[in-house]
Coordinates of C-alpha atoms in Angstrom, one line a residue:
Chain A
M7 CA 0.0 -0.1 0.3
K8 CA 2.5 2.6 1.5
M9 CA 4.6 1.6 -1.9
K10 CA 2.3 1.9 -4.3
A11 CA 2.0 5.0 -2.7
M12 CA 5.1 6.8 -2.7
T13 CA 5.4 5.0 -6.7
A14 CA 1.8 6.7 -7.4
L15 CA 3.2 10.0 -6.1
C16 CA 6.9 10.0 -8.3
A17 CA 5.1 8.8 -11.2
T18 CA 2.9 12.1 -10.7
L19 CA 5.5 14.1 -10.8
A20 CA 8.1 12.7 -12.9
L21 CA 4.8 13.3 -15.1
S22 CA 4.2 16.7 -13.9
A23 CA 6.9 18.7 -13.7
P24 CA 8.4 19.2 -16.8
L25 CA 5.4 20.7 -18.1
V26 CA 4.7 22.9 -15.1
M27 CA 8.3 24.4 -14.5
A28 CA 10.1 26.5 -16.7
G29 CA 13.2 24.3 -18.0
G30 CA 17.1 26.7 -17.7
A31 CA 19.1 29.1 -16.6
D32 CA 17.0 32.2 -16.4
D33 CA 17.0 35.9 -17.6
D34 CA 17.1 37.3 -14.3
K35 CA 19.1 40.3 -12.5
M36 CA 20.8 39.8 -9.4
V37 CA 21.3 43.1 -7.3
I38 CA 22.2 42.9 -2.9
N39 CA 20.1 44.6 -0.8
G40 CA 19.0 47.0 -3.4
E41 CA 22.9 48.5 -4.3
T42 CA 25.0 45.4 -5.5
E43 CA 25.2 44.2 -8.7
M44 CA 26.2 40.7 -9.1
V45 CA 27.8 39.7 -12.7
T46 CA 26.1 35.9 -12.8
K47 CA 26.7 35.7 -16.3
T48 CA 29.2 35.9 -18.1
T49 CA 31.9 35.2 -21.0
A50 CA 33.5 31.6 -20.1
P51 CA 37.3 32.3 -19.4
A52 CA 39.8 31.2 -22.2
H53 CA 40.7 27.7 -20.6
M54 CA 37.2 26.4 -20.6
E55 CA 36.6 24.8 -24.1
N56 CA 32.9 23.6 -24.1
V57 CA 31.0 26.9 -22.7
S58 CA 31.0 30.1 -23.5
E59 CA 29.1 31.8 -21.0
I60 CA 29.2 30.4 -18.0
M61 CA 26.3 31.3 -15.3
S62 CA 25.7 31.3 -11.6
G63 CA 23.2 28.6 -10.3
W64 CA 21.4 30.7 -9.2
H65 CA 19.8 31.6 -12.1
F66 CA 18.9 27.3 -12.2
R67 CA 16.5 28.3 -9.3
S68 CA 12.9 29.4 -9.0
D69 CA 11.7 32.6 -8.2
E70 CA 11.2 32.8 -3.8
T71 CA 14.1 30.2 -4.1
Q72 CA 16.1 33.4 -5.8
A73 CA 14.3 35.9 -3.9
L74 CA 16.0 34.7 -0.7
Q75 CA 19.4 36.2 -1.6
L76 CA 18.7 39.1 -2.5
D77 CA 18.0 41.2 0.7
D78 CA 20.6 39.8 3.9
F79 CA 18.3 39.6 6.7
D80 CA 16.0 37.0 4.2
N81 CA 18.9 34.8 3.7
P82 CA 19.0 32.7 6.2
G83 CA 22.9 31.9 5.5
M84 CA 23.8 34.7 8.0
I85 CA 22.7 33.8 11.1
F86 CA 25.6 31.6 10.9
V87 CA 27.5 35.2 9.0
D88 CA 27.0 36.2 12.6
Q89 CA 28.0 33.3 14.6
A90 CA 31.6 33.2 12.9
L91 CA 31.9 36.8 13.7
D92 CA 31.5 36.1 17.1
A93 CA 33.7 33.4 16.6
W94 CA 36.0 36.2 15.4
N95 CA 35.9 37.9 18.1
T96 CA 36.2 35.5 20.3
V97 CA 39.6 34.7 21.8
E98 CA 40.9 31.1 21.3
G99 CA 43.9 28.9 22.1
S100 CA 47.0 28.9 24.0
A101 CA 48.7 31.6 21.5
E102 CA 45.5 33.6 23.4
K103 CA 44.2 35.5 20.2
A104 CA 41.4 35.7 18.3
C105 CA 40.9 36.3 14.3
A106 CA 40.6 40.1 15.8
S107 CA 43.8 39.7 17.2
C108 CA 45.6 40.4 14.0
H109 CA 43.1 40.7 11.4
E110 CA 41.1 43.7 13.0
G111 CA 37.8 44.3 11.5
P112 CA 36.5 41.1 9.0
E113 CA 36.5 43.8 6.2
S114 CA 40.4 43.8 6.1
M115 CA 40.0 39.9 4.5
K116 CA 38.1 41.7 1.2
G117 CA 39.1 41.0 -2.0
V118 CA 40.5 37.2 -0.2
R119 CA 37.6 34.5 -1.4
A120 CA 38.4 36.2 -4.7
V121 CA 41.0 34.5 -4.9
Y122 CA 41.5 30.6 -3.4
P123 CA 42.1 28.6 -3.8
K124 CA 45.9 29.8 -3.8
W125 CA 49.2 28.8 -4.4
N126 CA 51.0 29.4 -0.5
A127 CA 55.1 30.1 -1.8
D128 CA 56.4 29.4 2.5
A129 CA 53.9 26.7 3.3
G130 CA 54.8 25.4 -0.7
E131 CA 51.5 24.0 -0.5
M132 CA 48.4 24.5 -2.9
R133 CA 45.4 26.1 -0.2
T134 CA 41.5 26.3 0.3
L135 CA 40.5 28.8 2.5
A136 CA 39.5 26.4 4.9
M137 CA 42.9 25.3 5.1
Q138 CA 44.1 28.9 5.9
I139 CA 41.5 29.3 8.3
N140 CA 42.7 26.1 10.0
D141 CA 46.5 26.9 9.2
C142 CA 45.4 30.4 11.5
R143 CA 43.6 28.4 14.2
E144 CA 46.2 26.1 14.7
N145 CA 49.5 27.4 14.1
Q146 CA 48.4 31.2 14.9
M147 CA 46.5 30.8 17.7
G148 CA 47.0 27.4 19.0
A149 CA 43.7 26.5 19.2
E150 CA 41.9 23.3 17.5
K151 CA 41.7 23.1 14.0
Y152 CA 37.9 23.1 12.7
K153 CA 36.5 19.7 10.8
Y154 CA 36.9 20.6 7.7
D155 CA 33.2 21.0 6.5
S156 CA 31.6 21.5 9.8
V157 CA 29.0 24.1 10.2
P158 CA 31.6 26.7 12.0
M159 CA 33.7 26.3 9.1
A160 CA 31.3 26.8 6.3
S161 CA 30.1 29.7 9.2
M162 CA 33.6 32.0 8.8
E163 CA 33.8 31.2 5.3
A164 CA 30.8 32.9 5.2
L165 CA 32.0 35.4 6.9
I166 CA 35.4 36.1 4.6
S167 CA 33.8 35.4 1.6
V168 CA 31.2 38.4 2.5
Q169 CA 33.4 40.6 2.4
S170 CA 34.1 40.4 -1.5
R171 CA 30.9 39.9 -2.1
G172 CA 30.1 41.5 -5.9
M173 CA 34.1 41.1 -6.8
P174 CA 34.9 38.9 -9.1
V175 CA 36.2 35.4 -8.7
N176 CA 39.7 35.6 -10.0
V177 CA 41.7 32.2 -8.9
A178 CA 45.5 31.8 -10.4
I179 CA 45.7 28.9 -12.8
D180 CA 49.7 29.3 -14.0
G181 CA 53.1 29.0 -12.5
E182 CA 52.6 27.1 -9.3
A183 CA 49.1 26.3 -8.9
A184 CA 49.6 25.0 -12.9
P185 CA 49.8 21.1 -11.2
Y186 CA 47.3 20.8 -8.8
W187 CA 44.9 22.8 -12.0
E188 CA 45.7 20.2 -14.6
A189 CA 45.0 17.5 -11.7
G190 CA 41.3 18.8 -10.8
K191 CA 40.8 18.8 -14.5
E192 CA 41.1 15.4 -14.9
L193 CA 39.5 14.5 -11.6
Y194 CA 36.3 16.8 -13.6
Y195 CA 37.1 14.7 -16.5
T196 CA 36.6 11.3 -15.1
R197 CA 34.2 9.0 -15.2
T198 CA 32.9 7.8 -11.1
G199 CA 30.7 5.0 -9.4
Q200 CA 28.1 2.8 -10.8
L201 CA 26.8 5.1 -12.8
E202 CA 29.9 6.8 -14.8
L203 CA 28.8 9.9 -14.4
S204 CA 31.7 12.8 -14.5
C205 CA 31.2 16.5 -13.2
A206 CA 31.2 17.3 -16.7
N207 CA 27.9 14.8 -17.8
C208 CA 26.1 16.2 -14.9
H209 CA 27.3 20.1 -15.1
E210 CA 29.1 20.7 -18.2
D211 CA 26.8 18.7 -21.2
N212 CA 23.9 19.0 -19.3
Y213 CA 23.3 21.8 -17.1
G214 CA 19.5 23.3 -17.8
N215 CA 18.5 20.4 -18.4
Y216 CA 16.7 18.0 -16.2
I217 CA 17.4 15.9 -13.2
R218 CA 14.3 14.1 -11.7
A219 CA 12.4 16.8 -11.1
D220 CA 15.3 19.0 -10.2
H221 CA 17.6 20.8 -13.6
L222 CA 21.5 20.9 -13.5
S223 CA 23.3 24.3 -12.2
Q224 CA 26.6 24.6 -14.4
G225 CA 28.1 23.3 -10.7
Q226 CA 29.8 26.5 -10.2
I227 CA 31.0 27.0 -6.5
N228 CA 31.6 31.0 -6.5
G229 CA 27.8 30.8 -4.0
F230 CA 29.8 28.8 -1.3
P231 CA 29.1 28.7 1.5
V232 CA 25.7 27.9 0.3
Y233 CA 22.4 27.3 2.7
R234 CA 20.5 24.7 1.4
L235 CA 16.9 24.7 1.9
K236 CA 17.4 21.2 2.5
N237 CA 19.3 21.0 5.0
A238 CA 19.0 24.0 6.1
K239 CA 22.4 25.3 7.2
L240 CA 25.5 26.5 4.9
N241 CA 27.9 23.8 3.3
T242 CA 30.9 23.9 1.9
A243 CA 32.3 23.3 -1.8
H244 CA 34.0 20.0 -0.7
G245 CA 30.7 19.0 1.2
R246 CA 29.4 19.7 -2.3
F247 CA 31.7 17.5 -4.4
K248 CA 30.9 14.8 -0.9
G249 CA 27.7 14.6 -1.9
C250 CA 28.1 14.8 -5.6
V251 CA 30.5 11.5 -6.6
R252 CA 28.9 9.7 -3.9
D253 CA 25.4 10.4 -5.9
T254 CA 27.5 8.8 -8.5
R255 CA 27.5 5.8 -6.5
A256 CA 31.4 6.1 -6.2
E257 CA 33.7 6.1 -2.8
T258 CA 34.3 9.1 -2.8
Y259 CA 37.5 11.2 -1.6
S260 CA 37.0 13.4 1.6
P261 CA 36.8 17.0 2.2
G262 CA 40.1 17.9 3.0
S263 CA 41.4 16.2 0.4
P264 CA 44.5 17.0 -2.4
E265 CA 41.9 15.6 -4.5
F266 CA 39.5 17.7 -3.3
V267 CA 41.3 21.1 -2.6
A268 CA 42.6 20.2 -7.0
L269 CA 39.1 19.8 -8.1
E270 CA 37.7 23.0 -6.5
L271 CA 40.9 25.0 -7.7
Y272 CA 40.1 23.5 -10.9
V273 CA 36.0 24.2 -10.4
A274 CA 36.8 27.3 -9.1
S275 CA 38.8 28.7 -12.0
R276 CA 35.5 27.7 -14.1
G277 CA 34.0 30.1 -12.8
N278 CA 36.9 32.8 -13.0
G279 CA 34.5 35.9 -14.1
L280 CA 31.5 35.8 -11.9
S281 CA 30.9 37.5 -8.6
V282 CA 31.8 36.3 -5.4
E283 CA 28.5 35.1 -4.3
G284 CA 28.1 33.6 -0.6
P285 CA 26.4 32.8 1.1
S286 CA 23.8 32.2 -1.2
V287 CA 21.0 30.4 -0.9
R288 CA 19.9 26.8 -2.9
N289 CA 17.7 24.2 -3.0
Chain B
M1 CA 16.8 20.3 9.9
E2 CA 17.8 17.7 7.8
F3 CA 15.5 15.3 6.3
T4 CA 17.8 11.7 5.8
R5 CA 16.6 10.8 1.3
R6 CA 14.0 7.8 3.5
E7 CA 12.5 10.5 5.8
T8 CA 11.7 12.7 2.8
L9 CA 10.1 9.2 0.4
A10 CA 8.4 8.6 3.6
L11 CA 6.4 12.0 3.9
G12 CA 5.9 11.9 0.6
G13 CA 4.1 8.3 0.7
A14 CA 2.7 9.6 3.7
A15 CA 1.1 12.7 1.9
A16 CA 0.1 10.5 -1.2
L17 CA -1.6 7.9 1.4
T18 CA -4.0 11.2 2.7
F19 CA -5.3 11.6 -1.4
L20 CA -5.9 7.8 -1.4
L21 CA -7.9 8.1 2.3
P22 CA -9.0 11.7 1.8
F23 CA -12.2 10.8 4.5
R24 CA -10.3 10.8 7.7
A25 CA -7.2 13.5 6.1
N26 CA -9.7 16.1 5.6
A27 CA -11.7 15.3 9.0
A28 CA -9.0 16.3 10.8
V29 CA -8.5 18.9 9.3
E30 CA -12.5 19.4 9.4
D31 CA -12.0 19.0 13.1
L32 CA -9.2 22.0 13.6
V33 CA -11.4 24.7 11.2
N34 CA -14.5 24.0 14.0
E35 CA -12.2 24.4 16.7
F36 CA -11.5 27.8 15.3
T37 CA -14.4 29.1 13.2
G38 CA -17.4 27.6 16.2
G39 CA -19.2 25.7 12.7
A40 CA -19.9 28.7 11.0
D41 CA -20.0 29.2 7.6
L42 CA -16.7 30.0 5.7
A43 CA -16.6 32.7 2.8
D44 CA -14.7 32.4 -0.2
A45 CA -14.0 36.0 0.0
G46 CA -11.7 37.9 2.5
V47 CA -8.7 36.5 3.1
E48 CA -6.2 36.0 0.0
L49 CA -3.1 33.3 0.5
T50 CA -0.5 33.6 -1.7
A51 CA 2.2 30.5 -1.9
P52 CA 4.6 29.6 -4.5
E53 CA 2.3 26.7 -7.7
I54 CA 5.7 24.7 -7.3
A55 CA 7.9 24.8 -4.0
E56 CA 11.7 24.0 -5.0
N57 CA 11.9 22.5 -1.3
G58 CA 9.5 21.4 1.1
N59 CA 11.8 22.4 3.9
T60 CA 11.0 25.9 3.2
V61 CA 8.4 27.4 1.3
P62 CA 7.4 31.1 2.1
I63 CA 3.7 32.0 2.4
E64 CA 2.4 35.5 3.1
V65 CA -1.8 35.5 4.3
S66 CA -3.6 39.2 4.8
A67 CA -7.1 39.4 5.5
P68 CA -8.5 42.9 5.8
G69 CA -9.8 44.4 9.2
A70 CA -8.9 40.5 10.4
S71 CA -8.7 39.2 14.4
A72 CA -6.7 35.9 13.2
I73 CA -5.4 34.0 10.4
M74 CA -4.9 30.2 10.8
V75 CA -3.3 28.5 8.5
L76 CA -3.2 24.6 7.7
A77 CA -1.4 22.4 5.7
A78 CA -4.0 19.8 5.1
G79 CA -1.6 16.9 3.8
N80 CA 1.1 17.0 6.8
P81 CA 1.0 14.7 9.2
T82 CA -0.1 17.0 11.8
P83 CA -1.8 19.8 9.6
P84 CA -1.3 23.2 11.6
V85 CA 1.0 25.7 10.5
A86 CA 0.4 28.5 12.4
T87 CA -1.9 31.4 13.4
F88 CA -1.7 35.4 13.3
N89 CA -3.8 37.3 16.0
F90 CA -3.3 40.8 14.7
G91 CA -3.0 42.9 17.8
P92 CA -4.3 47.1 18.0
L93 CA -1.4 48.2 16.5
A94 CA -0.6 45.8 13.3
A95 CA -0.8 48.7 10.4
S96 CA -2.4 45.4 8.2
Q97 CA -3.6 42.1 9.0
A98 CA -1.4 40.3 6.8
A99 CA 2.2 38.3 7.4
S100 CA 4.8 36.5 5.7
T101 CA 7.0 33.1 7.0
R102 CA 8.1 29.9 5.8
I103 CA 6.4 27.0 5.8
R104 CA 7.3 23.2 5.7
L105 CA 5.2 20.7 3.2
A106 CA 5.6 17.1 3.5
G107 CA 4.8 16.9 -0.3
T108 CA 2.3 18.1 -2.6
Q109 CA -1.1 19.5 -0.3
D110 CA -3.7 22.0 0.2
V111 CA -2.7 24.7 2.1
I112 CA -5.6 27.0 3.9
A113 CA -5.8 29.8 5.0
I114 CA -9.5 30.9 7.8
A115 CA -9.8 34.6 9.0
K116 CA -11.9 35.7 11.2
L117 CA -13.4 39.1 10.0
A118 CA -14.0 42.4 11.7
D119 CA -17.6 41.1 11.8
G120 CA -17.3 38.4 13.0
S121 CA -17.8 36.1 9.9
F122 CA -15.2 33.5 8.8
A123 CA -13.3 33.6 5.0
R124 CA -11.4 30.3 3.6
S125 CA -9.1 30.9 1.2
A126 CA -6.7 27.9 -0.4
K127 CA -4.1 26.7 -2.0
T128 CA -2.0 23.5 -4.0
V129 CA 1.0 24.2 -3.6
K130 CA 3.1 20.7 -5.5
V131 CA 6.9 20.3 -3.6
T132 CA 9.3 18.7 -5.9
I133 CA 11.8 16.4 -5.5
G134 CA 15.3 17.3 -5.8
G135 CA 18.0 15.9 -8.5
C136 CA 20.6 15.2 -6.4
G137 CA 20.5 14.2 -3.0
G138 CA 23.6 16.5 -2.0
Chain C
M1 CA 17.9 26.8 26.4
A2 CA 18.2 25.8 22.8
S3 CA 22.5 25.8 21.5
G4 CA 23.2 28.7 19.6
V5 CA 19.8 30.0 19.8
K6 CA 19.7 34.3 18.6
P7 CA 17.2 36.9 17.6
R8 CA 17.1 39.3 14.5
V9 CA 15.3 41.7 13.7
K10 CA 15.1 44.6 11.1
V11 CA 12.5 47.7 12.0
P12 CA 13.1 51.5 10.3
K13 CA 15.4 53.6 12.9
S14 CA 12.6 56.3 12.4
A15 CA 8.8 56.8 11.2
A16 CA 6.3 59.4 10.8
A17 CA 3.7 59.7 13.3
G18 CA 1.0 57.4 12.1
D19 CA 3.1 55.6 9.7
A20 CA 3.0 51.7 8.6
I21 CA 6.2 50.1 8.4
T22 CA 7.6 46.5 7.9
I23 CA 9.3 44.7 10.2
K24 CA 11.1 41.8 9.3
T25 CA 12.1 38.7 12.4
L26 CA 14.3 35.7 11.9
I27 CA 15.5 34.0 15.2
S28 CA 18.1 30.6 14.1
H29 CA 16.9 27.6 16.1
Q30 CA 16.4 24.0 14.8
M31 CA 12.4 23.9 15.2
E32 CA 12.5 20.2 15.1
S33 CA 9.2 18.7 14.6
G34 CA 9.0 15.5 16.1
Q35 CA 8.5 13.6 13.5
R36 CA 12.2 12.7 12.5
K37 CA 13.8 9.7 13.7
D38 CA 17.7 9.5 15.7
K39 CA 19.7 6.8 13.7
D40 CA 18.6 4.0 15.9
G41 CA 14.7 5.0 14.7
N42 CA 13.4 6.1 18.0
T43 CA 11.9 10.0 17.3
I44 CA 13.3 12.6 17.9
P45 CA 11.0 14.7 20.8
R46 CA 9.3 17.8 19.2
S47 CA 11.3 21.1 20.3
I48 CA 10.2 24.1 19.2
I49 CA 9.7 28.3 19.5
N50 CA 5.6 28.0 19.4
R51 CA 4.8 31.4 19.9
F52 CA 6.5 34.8 18.8
T53 CA 4.9 38.1 20.4
C54 CA 5.8 42.2 19.0
D55 CA 4.4 44.8 21.0
F56 CA 4.7 48.3 20.9
N57 CA 4.6 50.7 24.4
G58 CA 3.0 47.7 25.9
Q59 CA 0.2 47.4 22.7
N60 CA -0.1 44.4 20.4
V61 CA 1.1 44.2 17.4
V62 CA 1.3 40.1 16.3
D63 CA 0.8 36.9 18.3
V64 CA 1.6 34.2 16.6
K65 CA 1.3 30.9 17.6
M66 CA 4.0 28.7 15.8
E67 CA 3.7 24.6 15.5
P68 CA 6.4 22.3 13.8
A69 CA 5.4 22.8 10.1
I70 CA 7.2 25.6 10.7
S71 CA 10.9 26.4 8.9
T72 CA 13.9 26.2 10.9
N73 CA 14.7 29.6 11.4
P74 CA 11.6 31.3 11.6
Y75 CA 11.1 33.7 9.8
I76 CA 7.9 36.2 10.4
E77 CA 6.9 39.9 8.2
F78 CA 4.5 42.2 9.5
E79 CA 3.1 45.2 9.5
S80 CA 3.1 47.8 12.2
T81 CA 1.7 51.4 12.8
V82 CA 3.9 53.9 14.8
P83 CA 1.8 55.6 16.8
E84 CA 4.5 57.5 18.5
A85 CA 8.2 57.7 19.6
G86 CA 8.9 54.3 21.6
E87 CA 10.4 50.6 21.5
F88 CA 9.0 47.6 19.8
K89 CA 9.6 44.2 22.1
F90 CA 9.7 40.7 20.5
T91 CA 9.5 37.9 22.5
W92 CA 9.8 34.0 21.0
Y93 CA 8.6 30.8 23.9
D94 CA 10.5 28.0 23.0
D95 CA 8.9 24.7 24.0
D96 CA 11.4 23.8 26.6
G97 CA 10.6 27.8 28.9
S98 CA 13.3 29.8 27.9
I99 CA 11.8 33.1 27.1
Y100 CA 13.9 35.4 23.5
D101 CA 13.7 38.9 23.7
T102 CA 15.0 41.3 21.9
T103 CA 14.0 45.4 21.6
K104 CA 14.2 47.9 18.8
K105 CA 14.1 51.7 19.1
I106 CA 12.1 53.7 16.8
A107 CA 12.2 57.6 16.7
I108 CA 9.2 60.2 15.1
G109 CA 10.2 62.2 12.0

């Protein structure tokens, strides 16, 4: 009885959805708080061979979901920014320092989100924003690291991202970054899991098309961290990567793993030119 | 609040089940309406309910209710495991008898608003909201 | 007291006497519905904010009864008349007995 009912419901939705929902990206304009004009569609970076125009995932969402991101009060992601601001000013660790002890106000982080992941010459490694935050916590503050894709980490990323909101994503892919970028690109086009899907199969070949009753975006990460309606919290890019790879029915890489760091650099570079949106609101 | 895929399916199944058992589902809603109205007749005009035709995610569905002059508006989600959603009581300083909020819908169903109007009569408005099932579990 | 509960309200700083203003409120709260089960299959008990009120200088604007069908991080928007300068008081009532409140002053001008 219950199984039949569920099947009937799914069948009804599957039949009715394409008839009543619009297809791909819309042409709406994103202006935050009535003042910050955002670039949500632009010419694809030169390195992208198969896509001519890049666009924010915002364009693939319903008007109601889009509206949640247009005003900071309506955006539930800003709750987490508030919480991170408290953390920013809280002294933690053996060095008895807060973020504010070295960096003063969070405004000092303007521009940071736009250029991460970034090569760190001193450490000789490719660093995501999360890695940089944890490096500060561990080595400057003597505090415990945040779990890579935890809510406190996503919240701190959101506080830092919001300082760069509206600035174009501009990650470097040459020089020392080049091998990481190549590794990320390799992963992007590699099919994984029982379903044998690569990132590109969904987000390059089929963006704008339906996947069940939903439609696929380009998989841009300029809006991360993202407040998702489905779990009502902020989500990190690596958390999303993990979800995507798992959905191909593959063993996933771990958030913070070298594979996902490389993938983040590559995917971020596919959004070079789009405005930093974080914290954005998605389904 | 995070729903697993299994829980979401179960909720959807429960919603679908209520279609198959309309008598019982309606009875719960009718009881709630009668409790609010004292069994009075319901007019079709006097209360407006704004809700999306299609909700991308049942976890967060924006709605707005408005009933000029009303003292209270009750909102019900007929297909939820527990139909009550909220009751807005308007005080002397309410500039309009209107409010917006965000609600949870367990599946495609009717959202119902019942207003107690200034003259003590009642009005009803309802809207079907389709709740889609997302493509990727994430 | 549920953890991480923080009220946020948006009220204009000033208004003309008699004006209608829009007020937005949001409080961070899980709004555990009582419908979910944990990993062991046990029902997670309901824990929600069940009532929200807004008063201005002691007079009521709205009084909302809230149920588990209200989304996580409850958002409520409404309009208030501002008869004179004064203070809005916002109060949220938690199932566990906690009361969260915050105030906002508004000037006439």
